[in-house]
Short mmCIF file of C-alpha atoms in Angstrom, two decimals:
data_model
loop_
_atom_site.label_atom_id
_atom_site.label_comp_id
_atom_site.label_asym_id
_atom_site.label_seq_id
_atom_site.Cartn_x
_atom_site.Cartn_y
_atom_site.Cartn_z
CA MET A 1 0.00 0.00 0.00
CA ASN A 2 1.18 3.45 -0.83
CA VAL A 3 2.33 5.07 2.43
CA PHE A 4 1.11 8.49 1.32
CA LEU A 5 -2.34 7.10 0.52
CA LEU A 6 -2.44 5.40 3.92
CA MET A 7 -1.59 8.64 5.70
CA ARG A 8 -4.28 10.57 3.77
CA MET A 9 -6.97 7.94 4.24
CA LYS A 10 -6.05 6.15 7.47
CA GLU A 11 -9.53 6.77 8.88
CA ASN A 12 -10.91 4.64 6.00
CA ILE A 13 -8.32 1.83 5.82
CA ASP A 14 -8.68 -1.09 8.20
CA ILE A 15 -5.44 -2.97 7.50
CA ASN A 16 -2.09 -1.64 6.29
CA VAL A 17 -0.75 -4.46 4.14
CA GLY A 18 2.10 -2.19 3.06
CA LYS A 19 3.93 -3.38 6.17
CA VAL A 20 4.92 -6.45 4.17
CA LEU A 21 6.56 -4.28 1.50
CA THR A 22 8.39 -2.17 4.07
CA GLY A 23 9.62 -5.24 5.93
CA GLN A 24 7.75 -4.44 9.14
CA LYS A 25 5.83 -7.74 8.88
CA SER A 26 6.32 -11.00 7.07
CA LEU A 27 3.73 -12.25 4.61
CA GLU A 28 2.74 -14.91 7.14
CA GLN A 29 2.32 -12.34 9.92
CA MET A 30 0.19 -10.12 7.71
CA GLY A 31 -1.88 -13.10 6.63
CA MET A 32 -2.60 -13.88 10.28
CA GLU A 33 -3.52 -10.24 10.97
CA ILE A 34 -5.95 -10.28 8.04
CA TYR A 35 -7.40 -13.60 9.19
CA LYS A 36 -7.95 -12.28 12.73
CA GLU A 37 -9.60 -9.13 11.35
CA ILE A 38 -11.94 -11.25 9.22
CA LEU A 39 -12.95 -13.25 12.31
CA GLU A 40 -13.58 -10.06 14.30
CA VAL A 41 -15.69 -8.53 11.52
CA ALA A 42 -17.61 -11.79 11.11
CA SER A 43 -18.27 -11.63 14.86
CA GLY A 44 -19.79 -8.15 14.61
CA LYS A 45 -16.92 -5.66 14.64
CA MET A 46 -17.68 -2.71 12.39
CA VAL A 47 -15.14 -1.82 9.72
CA LYS A 48 -13.97 1.78 9.50
CA SER A 49 -16.26 2.68 6.60
CA GLU A 50 -19.26 1.45 8.61
CA VAL A 51 -18.17 3.50 11.62
CA LEU A 52 -17.97 6.56 9.35
CA GLY A 53 -21.48 5.88 8.06
CA HIS A 54 -20.62 4.89 4.51
CA ASP A 55 -23.22 2.56 3.05
CA GLU A 56 -22.24 2.47 -0.61
CA GLN A 57 -22.49 -0.90 -2.30
CA PHE A 58 -19.47 -2.19 -4.17
CA CYS A 59 -20.15 -4.14 -7.33
CA VAL A 60 -17.74 -5.48 -9.91
CA THR A 61 -19.27 -5.81 -13.34
CA ARG A 62 -17.57 -7.86 -15.99
CA LEU A 63 -18.21 -7.06 -19.60
CA PRO A 64 -18.05 -9.78 -22.26
#
């Protein structure tokens, strides 16, 4: 993740995966952090966008 983007939007970003690129965390450590976050969210924790009141739907459309 772009460090400058993270600093500008840190109130919207739940996990900084850029730590792998900067060497702060190994890929395995980051994978475990993501896994734990998924479990917490599945158990009811609100993600940052929900806390901020964003309710936009995200949809990927594939064209033939």
